[in-house]
Amino acid sequence: MNVKVRNNRRRWMAIGAGPLLILSMLYGIGSGSVSISPAEIWHTLFGAGDTAHESIIWNLRLPRVLIGLLVGACLAASGALLQGVMRNPLADPGIVGVSAGGGVAAVIALVLFPQFAYLLPGFAFAGALVSSLIIYLLAWDRSSSPVKIVLAGIAVNALLGGVMNGIMVLNSDRIQSVIPWLSGSLSGRSWPHLQFMLPYAAVGLLLVPFAAKTTNLLMLGDQSASSLGQHVERQRFLIVALASLLAGAAVSVAGLVGFVGLIVPHAVRLLIGEDYRFLLPYSVVGGAAIMVIADTAARSWFDPLELPAGILLACIGAPFFLMLLKKRRLIR
């Protein structure tokens, strides 16, 4: 990519990041069975709006939009980090088993120990981290190459998917609340969900910028990174742990949302290149905006029905990703 073109794209994306987030939030708050104009949203948020609109915005739409922003940002950041540390643009939390680990732990909490539902983000993070450790152990042979990690992750993902299905079959009388979660949905999410997700998401997202330099070095290859003073295995594990924290925080609230962690970093990479100093923040913004837009579309386009956002993302994301692959000539 031409350096001048890449720098111009980075500049325009920096200018457009804020407006994109604002527009996605306005779309999320204003759309639904009751449409609310941007002016009315402004008045309501600052205490001078209609009482009915105030209830809709504050009790239903605003917390859901904020959760969508955090979920999308966490998934996109997690996917970008995994793609960098594994030097594989097709890696994401869903494919390499990180989301599945969080998913199994969350299903156990929801189905077997519903009294501990308030600890769901902790369960999901623990599950994601344990699955990462298992993947590392399976891939370890004096070192853990990115290819081995991806292959071990795919195998663990399949195994954990079977475990999750087994738990639900054996507890079929308790799975009604789990089914929308498995599809990836923000339905019914409100302020309490935001409160118990926020600490995990905030810590993870605050640590993301500090991983940019290390990820750039790891992308050069293990030998090059070692020659530049990096402890490759330790750094790789720390970044995977950070990706697990982010994926676990998202999974605990939104369920198994796919494609955000795969498509967003890949699309940003095509636009501005591989430098993680820019790739990570733009992926965070893009993931946040896309999650809110997808969730809003899923609940408003099919009114009176509400489609889980994960289903809409899969239906739109798969063709879009194939288009990206075609553009990069990875398939014929």
mmCIF file of C-alpha atoms in Angstrom:
data_model
loop_
_atom_site.group_PDB
_atom_site.id
_atom_site.type_symbol
_atom_site.label_atom_id
_atom_site.label_comp_id
_atom_site.label_asym_id
_atom_site.label_seq_id
_atom_site.Cartn_x
_atom_site.Cartn_y
_atom_site.Cartn_z
ATOM 1 C CA MET A 1 0.000 0.000 0.000
ATOM 2 C CA ASN A 2 1.253 3.437 -0.913
ATOM 3 C CA VAL A 3 2.503 5.243 2.216
ATOM 4 C CA LYS A 4 0.749 8.483 1.314
ATOM 5 C CA VAL A 5 -2.568 6.708 0.714
ATOM 6 C CA ARG A 6 -2.235 4.812 3.994
ATOM 7 C CA ASN A 7 -1.473 7.976 5.969
ATOM 8 C CA ASN A 8 -4.422 9.781 4.391
ATOM 9 C CA ARG A 9 -6.719 6.911 5.317
ATOM 10 C CA ARG A 10 -5.444 6.956 8.893
ATOM 11 C CA ARG A 11 -6.047 10.689 9.063
ATOM 12 C CA TRP A 12 -9.604 10.409 7.739
ATOM 13 C CA MET A 13 -10.361 7.507 10.071
ATOM 14 C CA ALA A 14 -9.106 9.521 13.041
ATOM 15 C CA ILE A 15 -11.426 12.374 12.019
ATOM 16 C CA GLY A 16 -14.372 10.055 11.445
ATOM 17 C CA ALA A 17 -14.047 7.855 14.547
ATOM 18 C CA GLY A 18 -15.887 10.198 16.916
ATOM 19 C CA PRO A 19 -18.772 11.019 14.542
ATOM 20 C CA LEU A 20 -19.161 7.304 13.720
ATOM 21 C CA LEU A 21 -19.623 6.435 17.383
ATOM 22 C CA ILE A 22 -22.054 9.317 17.924
ATOM 23 C CA LEU A 23 -24.131 8.404 14.856
ATOM 24 C CA SER A 24 -24.285 4.743 15.855
ATOM 25 C CA MET A 25 -25.432 5.735 19.354
ATOM 26 C CA LEU A 26 -28.105 8.071 17.958
ATOM 27 C CA TYR A 27 -29.296 5.291 15.669
ATOM 28 C CA GLY A 28 -29.408 2.837 18.568
ATOM 29 C CA ILE A 29 -31.240 5.186 20.931
ATOM 30 C CA GLY A 30 -33.604 6.633 18.338
ATOM 31 C CA SER A 31 -34.699 3.521 16.438
ATOM 32 C CA GLY A 32 -37.352 1.014 17.430
ATOM 33 C CA SER A 33 -41.108 0.641 17.686
ATOM 34 C CA VAL A 34 -41.108 4.254 18.936
ATOM 35 C CA SER A 35 -38.861 6.517 16.871
ATOM 36 C CA ILE A 36 -37.129 9.328 18.727
ATOM 37 C CA SER A 37 -35.467 12.231 16.924
ATOM 38 C CA PRO A 38 -31.886 13.321 17.689
ATOM 39 C CA ALA A 39 -33.228 16.609 19.103
ATOM 40 C CA GLU A 40 -35.564 14.761 21.469
ATOM 41 C CA ILE A 41 -32.731 12.432 22.496
ATOM 42 C CA TRP A 42 -30.609 15.465 23.356
ATOM 43 C CA HIS A 43 -33.376 17.097 25.394
ATOM 44 C CA THR A 44 -34.195 13.847 27.213
ATOM 45 C CA LEU A 45 -30.587 13.088 28.117
ATOM 46 C CA PHE A 46 -30.239 16.539 29.631
ATOM 47 C CA GLY A 47 -33.510 16.517 31.558
ATOM 48 C CA ALA A 48 -35.933 18.435 29.356
ATOM 49 C CA GLY A 49 -37.540 15.738 27.216
ATOM 50 C CA ASP A 50 -40.893 13.955 27.034
ATOM 51 C CA THR A 51 -41.641 11.682 30.022
ATOM 52 C CA ALA A 52 -42.484 8.655 27.855
ATOM 53 C CA HIS A 53 -39.312 9.120 25.821
ATOM 54 C CA GLU A 54 -37.332 9.531 29.029
ATOM 55 C CA SER A 55 -38.467 6.103 30.236
ATOM 56 C CA ILE A 56 -37.673 4.441 26.884
ATOM 57 C CA ILE A 57 -34.228 6.015 26.616
ATOM 58 C CA TRP A 58 -33.007 5.709 30.193
ATOM 59 C CA ASN A 59 -34.517 2.336 31.076
ATOM 60 C CA LEU A 60 -34.310 0.461 27.769
ATOM 61 C CA ARG A 61 -32.189 1.871 24.976
ATOM 62 C CA LEU A 62 -29.285 3.787 26.509
ATOM 63 C CA PRO A 63 -27.959 0.921 28.678
ATOM 64 C CA ARG A 64 -28.348 -1.485 25.755
ATOM 65 C CA VAL A 65 -26.427 0.847 23.449
ATOM 66 C CA LEU A 66 -23.633 1.298 26.006
ATOM 67 C CA ILE A 67 -23.389 -2.478 26.473
ATOM 68 C CA GLY A 68 -23.291 -2.902 22.688
ATOM 69 C CA LEU A 69 -20.419 -0.421 22.457
ATOM 70 C CA LEU A 70 -18.416 -2.308 25.085
ATOM 71 C CA VAL A 71 -19.179 -5.750 23.628
ATOM 72 C CA GLY A 72 -18.188 -4.715 20.102
ATOM 73 C CA ALA A 73 -15.047 -2.946 21.301
ATOM 74 C CA CYS A 74 -13.958 -5.955 23.391
ATOM 75 C CA LEU A 75 -14.562 -8.480 20.611
ATOM 76 C CA ALA A 76 -12.787 -6.402 17.973
ATOM 77 C CA ALA A 77 -9.790 -5.731 20.237
ATOM 78 C CA SER A 78 -9.617 -9.417 21.197
ATOM 79 C CA GLY A 79 -9.717 -10.479 17.556
ATOM 80 C CA ALA A 80 -7.071 -7.962 16.531
ATOM 81 C CA LEU A 81 -4.707 -9.105 19.300
ATOM 82 C CA LEU A 82 -5.163 -12.783 18.455
ATOM 83 C CA GLN A 83 -4.606 -12.136 14.753
ATOM 84 C CA GLY A 84 -1.404 -10.282 15.559
ATOM 85 C CA VAL A 85 0.067 -12.661 18.113
ATOM 86 C CA MET A 86 -0.713 -15.669 15.908
ATOM 87 C CA ARG A 87 0.281 -13.907 12.703
ATOM 88 C CA ASN A 88 -2.950 -15.156 11.160
ATOM 89 C CA PRO A 89 -5.632 -12.772 9.808
ATOM 90 C CA LEU A 90 -8.242 -15.527 10.158
ATOM 91 C CA ALA A 91 -7.839 -15.904 13.943
ATOM 92 C CA ASP A 92 -10.562 -14.632 16.237
ATOM 93 C CA PRO A 93 -11.957 -15.499 19.702
ATOM 94 C CA GLY A 94 -14.624 -17.778 18.226
ATOM 95 C CA ILE A 95 -12.365 -19.776 15.937
ATOM 96 C CA VAL A 96 -9.459 -20.468 18.304
ATOM 97 C CA GLY A 97 -11.552 -21.547 21.291
ATOM 98 C CA VAL A 98 -11.333 -18.505 23.565
ATOM 99 C CA SER A 99 -15.029 -17.606 23.258
ATOM 100 C CA ALA A 100 -16.015 -21.265 23.587
ATOM 101 C CA GLY A 101 -14.174 -21.486 26.909
ATOM 102 C CA GLY A 102 -15.997 -18.446 28.181
ATOM 103 C CA GLY A 103 -19.216 -19.844 26.755
ATOM 104 C CA VAL A 104 -18.943 -23.178 28.564
ATOM 105 C CA ALA A 105 -18.217 -21.442 31.870
ATOM 106 C CA ALA A 106 -21.138 -19.061 31.348
ATOM 107 C CA VAL A 107 -23.522 -21.919 30.454
ATOM 108 C CA ILE A 108 -22.433 -23.769 33.615
ATOM 109 C CA ALA A 109 -23.176 -20.635 35.645
ATOM 110 C CA LEU A 110 -26.538 -20.000 33.964
ATOM 111 C CA VAL A 111 -27.797 -23.591 33.937
ATOM 112 C CA LEU A 112 -26.205 -25.288 36.942
ATOM 113 C CA PHE A 113 -25.540 -22.400 39.341
ATOM 114 C CA PRO A 114 -28.077 -19.635 38.530
ATOM 115 C CA GLN A 115 -27.650 -18.240 42.065
ATOM 116 C CA PHE A 116 -24.165 -17.066 40.992
ATOM 117 C CA ALA A 117 -25.359 -15.306 37.820
ATOM 118 C CA TYR A 118 -24.010 -12.005 39.143
ATOM 119 C CA LEU A 119 -20.499 -13.496 38.807
ATOM 120 C CA LEU A 120 -21.056 -14.310 35.118
ATOM 121 C CA PRO A 121 -18.227 -12.086 33.757
ATOM 122 C CA GLY A 122 -15.814 -13.709 36.195
ATOM 123 C CA PHE A 123 -16.968 -17.183 35.138
ATOM 124 C CA ALA A 124 -16.642 -16.261 31.457
ATOM 125 C CA PHE A 125 -13.157 -14.790 31.896
ATOM 126 C CA ALA A 126 -12.024 -17.805 33.900
ATOM 127 C CA GLY A 127 -13.379 -20.138 31.230
ATOM 128 C CA ALA A 128 -11.725 -18.167 28.434
ATOM 129 C CA LEU A 129 -8.406 -18.107 30.299
ATOM 130 C CA VAL A 130 -8.520 -21.823 31.136
ATOM 131 C CA SER A 131 -9.270 -22.676 27.508
ATOM 132 C CA SER A 132 -6.301 -20.502 26.485
ATOM 133 C CA LEU A 133 -4.053 -22.380 28.922
ATOM 134 C CA ILE A 134 -5.269 -25.728 27.575
ATOM 135 C CA ILE A 135 -4.606 -24.578 24.014
ATOM 136 C CA TYR A 136 -1.114 -23.467 25.028
ATOM 137 C CA LEU A 137 -0.343 -26.783 26.707
ATOM 138 C CA LEU A 138 -1.581 -28.740 23.694
ATOM 139 C CA ALA A 139 0.454 -26.566 21.320
ATOM 140 C CA TRP A 140 3.610 -26.599 23.460
ATOM 141 C CA ASP A 141 6.646 -28.506 22.206
ATOM 142 C CA ARG A 142 9.670 -26.542 23.477
ATOM 143 C CA SER A 143 7.832 -23.523 22.039
ATOM 144 C CA SER A 144 4.324 -22.642 20.911
ATOM 145 C CA SER A 145 4.209 -21.628 17.272
ATOM 146 C CA PRO A 146 1.199 -19.622 16.033
ATOM 147 C CA VAL A 147 0.190 -22.448 13.669
ATOM 148 C CA LYS A 148 0.127 -24.978 16.510
ATOM 149 C CA ILE A 149 -1.928 -22.613 18.653
ATOM 150 C CA VAL A 150 -4.513 -22.110 15.901
ATOM 151 C CA LEU A 151 -4.811 -25.862 15.245
ATOM 152 C CA ALA A 152 -5.061 -26.661 18.970
ATOM 153 C CA GLY A 153 -7.619 -23.851 19.332
ATOM 154 C CA ILE A 154 -9.832 -25.272 16.591
ATOM 155 C CA ALA A 155 -9.755 -28.702 18.272
ATOM 156 C CA VAL A 156 -10.518 -27.260 21.712
ATOM 157 C CA ASN A 157 -13.302 -25.143 20.207
ATOM 158 C CA ALA A 158 -14.963 -28.286 18.829
ATOM 159 C CA LEU A 159 -14.560 -30.123 22.152
ATOM 160 C CA LEU A 160 -15.987 -27.254 24.208
ATOM 161 C CA GLY A 161 -18.894 -26.927 21.795
ATOM 162 C CA GLY A 162 -19.719 -30.568 22.474
ATOM 163 C CA VAL A 163 -19.464 -30.031 26.235
ATOM 164 C CA MET A 164 -21.785 -27.036 26.007
ATOM 165 C CA ASN A 165 -24.366 -29.002 24.008
ATOM 166 C CA GLY A 166 -24.100 -31.903 26.457
ATOM 167 C CA ILE A 167 -24.822 -29.654 29.443
ATOM 168 C CA MET A 168 -27.896 -28.281 27.715
ATOM 169 C CA VAL A 169 -29.211 -31.713 26.681
ATOM 170 C CA LEU A 170 -28.827 -33.022 30.235
ATOM 171 C CA ASN A 171 -30.564 -29.913 31.636
ATOM 172 C CA SER A 172 -33.176 -29.340 28.941
ATOM 173 C CA ASP A 173 -35.693 -27.966 31.454
ATOM 174 C CA ARG A 174 -33.415 -24.983 32.223
ATOM 175 C CA ILE A 175 -32.121 -23.888 28.828
ATOM 176 C CA GLN A 176 -34.831 -21.465 27.695
ATOM 177 C CA SER A 177 -32.875 -18.491 29.019
ATOM 178 C CA VAL A 178 -29.668 -19.796 27.414
ATOM 179 C CA ILE A 179 -30.886 -20.208 23.814
ATOM 180 C CA PRO A 180 -30.901 -16.464 22.892
ATOM 181 C CA TRP A 181 -27.540 -16.112 24.639
ATOM 182 C CA LEU A 182 -26.046 -18.856 22.443
ATOM 183 C CA SER A 183 -27.121 -16.932 19.332
ATOM 184 C CA GLY A 184 -25.545 -13.713 20.583
ATOM 185 C CA SER A 185 -28.125 -11.229 21.794
ATOM 186 C CA LEU A 186 -28.438 -8.050 23.858
ATOM 187 C CA SER A 187 -32.158 -8.561 24.422
ATOM 188 C CA GLY A 188 -33.206 -7.547 27.917
ATOM 189 C CA ARG A 189 -29.803 -6.127 28.803
ATOM 190 C CA SER A 190 -29.926 -3.132 31.127
ATOM 191 C CA TRP A 191 -27.984 -1.204 33.767
ATOM 192 C CA PRO A 192 -27.191 -4.178 36.061
ATOM 193 C CA HIS A 193 -25.575 -6.023 33.123
ATOM 194 C CA LEU A 194 -23.548 -2.925 32.305
ATOM 195 C CA GLN A 195 -22.423 -2.630 35.918
ATOM 196 C CA PHE A 196 -21.078 -6.157 36.229
ATOM 197 C CA MET A 197 -19.449 -6.124 32.770
ATOM 198 C CA LEU A 198 -17.873 -2.681 33.026
ATOM 199 C CA PRO A 199 -14.927 -3.427 35.385
ATOM 200 C CA TYR A 200 -13.695 -6.335 33.238
ATOM 201 C CA ALA A 201 -14.179 -4.500 29.942
ATOM 202 C CA ALA A 202 -12.626 -1.284 31.268
ATOM 203 C CA VAL A 203 -9.481 -3.028 32.547
ATOM 204 C CA GLY A 204 -9.082 -4.937 29.298
ATOM 205 C CA LEU A 205 -9.605 -1.936 27.019
ATOM 206 C CA LEU A 206 -7.265 0.238 29.112
ATOM 207 C CA LEU A 207 -4.520 -2.375 28.689
ATOM 208 C CA VAL A 208 -5.015 -2.708 24.913
ATOM 209 C CA PRO A 209 -2.830 0.287 23.883
ATOM 210 C CA PHE A 210 0.102 -1.131 25.873
ATOM 211 C CA ALA A 211 -0.006 -4.294 23.747
ATOM 212 C CA ALA A 212 0.465 -2.473 20.431
ATOM 213 C CA LYS A 213 4.272 -2.301 20.416
ATOM 214 C CA THR A 214 4.721 -5.901 21.557
ATOM 215 C CA THR A 215 2.249 -7.188 18.973
ATOM 216 C CA ASN A 216 4.075 -5.304 16.224
ATOM 217 C CA LEU A 217 7.318 -6.988 17.280
ATOM 218 C CA LEU A 218 5.767 -10.463 17.523
ATOM 219 C CA MET A 219 4.432 -10.090 13.991
ATOM 220 C CA LEU A 220 8.036 -9.915 12.763
ATOM 221 C CA GLY A 221 8.491 -13.553 13.796
ATOM 222 C CA ASP A 222 9.816 -15.231 16.941
ATOM 223 C CA GLN A 223 13.481 -14.969 16.023
ATOM 224 C CA SER A 224 13.295 -11.292 15.110
ATOM 225 C CA ALA A 225 11.288 -10.464 18.224
ATOM 226 C CA SER A 226 13.804 -12.333 20.427
ATOM 227 C CA SER A 227 16.725 -10.501 18.834
ATOM 228 C CA LEU A 228 14.980 -7.221 19.698
ATOM 229 C CA GLY A 229 14.855 -8.154 23.378
ATOM 230 C CA GLN A 230 11.369 -9.648 23.640
ATOM 231 C CA HIS A 231 10.571 -12.655 25.823
ATOM 232 C CA VAL A 232 8.442 -14.181 23.075
ATOM 233 C CA GLU A 233 6.589 -16.908 24.979
ATOM 234 C CA ARG A 234 5.807 -14.699 27.956
ATOM 235 C CA GLN A 235 4.649 -11.806 25.795
ATOM 236 C CA ARG A 236 2.540 -14.092 23.619
ATOM 237 C CA PHE A 237 0.858 -15.600 26.668
ATOM 238 C CA LEU A 238 0.158 -12.184 28.224
ATOM 239 C CA ILE A 239 -1.469 -10.947 25.013
ATOM 240 C CA VAL A 240 -3.576 -14.111 24.719
ATOM 241 C CA ALA A 241 -4.606 -13.627 28.374
ATOM 242 C CA LEU A 242 -5.635 -10.038 27.595
ATOM 243 C CA ALA A 243 -7.615 -11.251 24.571
ATOM 244 C CA SER A 244 -9.283 -13.823 26.854
ATOM 245 C CA LEU A 245 -10.260 -11.132 29.355
ATOM 246 C CA LEU A 246 -11.820 -9.042 26.591
ATOM 247 C CA ALA A 247 -13.631 -11.990 25.002
ATOM 248 C CA GLY A 248 -14.837 -13.231 28.397
ATOM 249 C CA ALA A 249 -16.271 -9.819 29.282
ATOM 250 C CA ALA A 250 -18.162 -9.681 25.963
ATOM 251 C CA VAL A 251 -19.379 -13.294 26.091
ATOM 252 C CA SER A 252 -20.690 -12.927 29.639
ATOM 253 C CA VAL A 253 -23.257 -10.328 28.556
ATOM 254 C CA ALA A 254 -23.854 -10.815 24.833
ATOM 255 C CA GLY A 255 -23.344 -14.549 24.434
ATOM 256 C CA LEU A 256 -21.571 -16.107 21.474
ATOM 257 C CA VAL A 257 -21.484 -13.192 19.038
ATOM 258 C CA GLY A 258 -19.440 -14.114 16.007
ATOM 259 C CA PHE A 259 -17.665 -12.285 13.183
ATOM 260 C CA VAL A 260 -17.014 -8.969 14.972
ATOM 261 C CA GLY A 261 -13.585 -10.110 16.169
ATOM 262 C CA LEU A 262 -12.823 -11.551 12.744
ATOM 263 C CA ILE A 263 -14.152 -9.023 10.262
ATOM 264 C CA VAL A 264 -13.500 -5.659 11.916
ATOM 265 C CA PRO A 265 -9.711 -6.004 12.437
ATOM 266 C CA HIS A 266 -9.391 -7.574 8.989
ATOM 267 C CA ALA A 267 -11.266 -4.697 7.317
ATOM 268 C CA VAL A 268 -9.246 -2.085 9.234
ATOM 269 C CA ARG A 269 -6.023 -3.879 8.243
ATOM 270 C CA LEU A 270 -6.980 -3.662 4.567
ATOM 271 C CA LEU A 271 -7.547 0.084 4.916
ATOM 272 C CA ILE A 272 -4.587 1.251 6.997
ATOM 273 C CA GLY A 273 -2.046 -1.564 7.133
ATOM 274 C CA GLU A 274 -0.606 -3.769 9.878
ATOM 275 C CA ASP A 275 0.704 -1.195 12.373
ATOM 276 C CA TYR A 276 -0.993 -2.033 15.665
ATOM 277 C CA ARG A 277 -0.571 1.482 17.017
ATOM 278 C CA PHE A 278 -3.385 2.401 14.618
ATOM 279 C CA LEU A 279 -5.024 -0.961 14.017
ATOM 280 C CA LEU A 280 -6.050 -1.509 17.641
ATOM 281 C CA PRO A 281 -7.818 1.809 18.347
ATOM 282 C CA TYR A 282 -9.595 1.854 14.977
ATOM 283 C CA SER A 283 -10.683 -1.767 15.482
ATOM 284 C CA VAL A 284 -12.094 -0.843 18.897
ATOM 285 C CA VAL A 285 -14.111 2.027 17.402
ATOM 286 C CA GLY A 286 -15.258 -0.022 14.412
ATOM 287 C CA GLY A 287 -16.283 -2.990 16.546
ATOM 288 C CA ALA A 288 -18.241 -0.778 18.948
ATOM 289 C CA ALA A 289 -20.125 0.965 16.134
ATOM 290 C CA ILE A 290 -20.887 -2.228 14.194
ATOM 291 C CA MET A 291 -22.205 -4.051 17.267
ATOM 292 C CA VAL A 292 -24.592 -1.213 18.126
ATOM 293 C CA ILE A 293 -25.785 -0.878 14.520
ATOM 294 C CA ALA A 294 -26.292 -4.654 14.165
ATOM 295 C CA ASP A 295 -28.172 -4.933 17.469
ATOM 296 C CA THR A 296 -30.398 -1.966 16.609
ATOM 297 C CA ALA A 297 -31.152 -3.353 13.156
ATOM 298 C CA ALA A 298 -31.881 -6.807 14.596
ATOM 299 C CA ARG A 299 -34.467 -5.450 17.037
ATOM 300 C CA SER A 300 -36.074 -2.832 14.771
ATOM 301 C CA TRP A 301 -36.077 -4.234 11.219
ATOM 302 C CA PHE A 302 -38.139 -7.303 12.127
ATOM 303 C CA ASP A 303 -40.624 -5.644 14.500
ATOM 304 C CA PRO A 304 -42.620 -7.044 16.346
ATOM 305 C CA LEU A 305 -40.064 -9.888 16.415
ATOM 306 C CA GLU A 306 -36.544 -9.356 17.719
ATOM 307 C CA LEU A 307 -33.752 -11.205 15.959
ATOM 308 C CA PRO A 308 -30.586 -11.951 17.972
ATOM 309 C CA ALA A 309 -27.802 -9.651 16.807
ATOM 310 C CA GLY A 310 -25.453 -12.617 16.383
ATOM 311 C CA ILE A 311 -27.685 -14.119 13.685
ATOM 312 C CA LEU A 312 -27.795 -10.859 11.719
ATOM 313 C CA LEU A 313 -24.025 -10.435 12.045
ATOM 314 C CA ALA A 314 -23.476 -13.966 10.758
ATOM 315 C CA CYS A 315 -25.816 -13.462 7.773
ATOM 316 C CA ILE A 316 -24.170 -10.169 6.812
ATOM 317 C CA GLY A 317 -20.661 -10.941 8.017
ATOM 318 C CA ALA A 318 -20.065 -14.190 6.136
ATOM 319 C CA PRO A 319 -20.625 -12.728 2.621
ATOM 320 C CA PHE A 320 -18.678 -9.605 3.569
ATOM 321 C CA PHE A 321 -15.767 -11.684 4.787
ATOM 322 C CA LEU A 322 -15.775 -13.750 1.583
ATOM 323 C CA MET A 323 -15.612 -10.453 -0.331
ATOM 324 C CA LEU A 324 -12.587 -9.411 1.725
ATOM 325 C CA LEU A 325 -10.896 -12.742 1.046
ATOM 326 C CA LYS A 326 -11.608 -12.364 -2.668
ATOM 327 C CA LYS A 327 -10.131 -8.868 -2.620
ATOM 328 C CA ARG A 328 -6.958 -10.183 -1.040
ATOM 329 C CA ARG A 329 -6.959 -13.093 -3.498
ATOM 330 C CA LEU A 330 -6.909 -15.643 -0.727
ATOM 331 C CA ILE A 331 -9.615 -17.589 -2.589
ATOM 332 C CA ARG A 332 -10.341 -17.829 -6.288
#
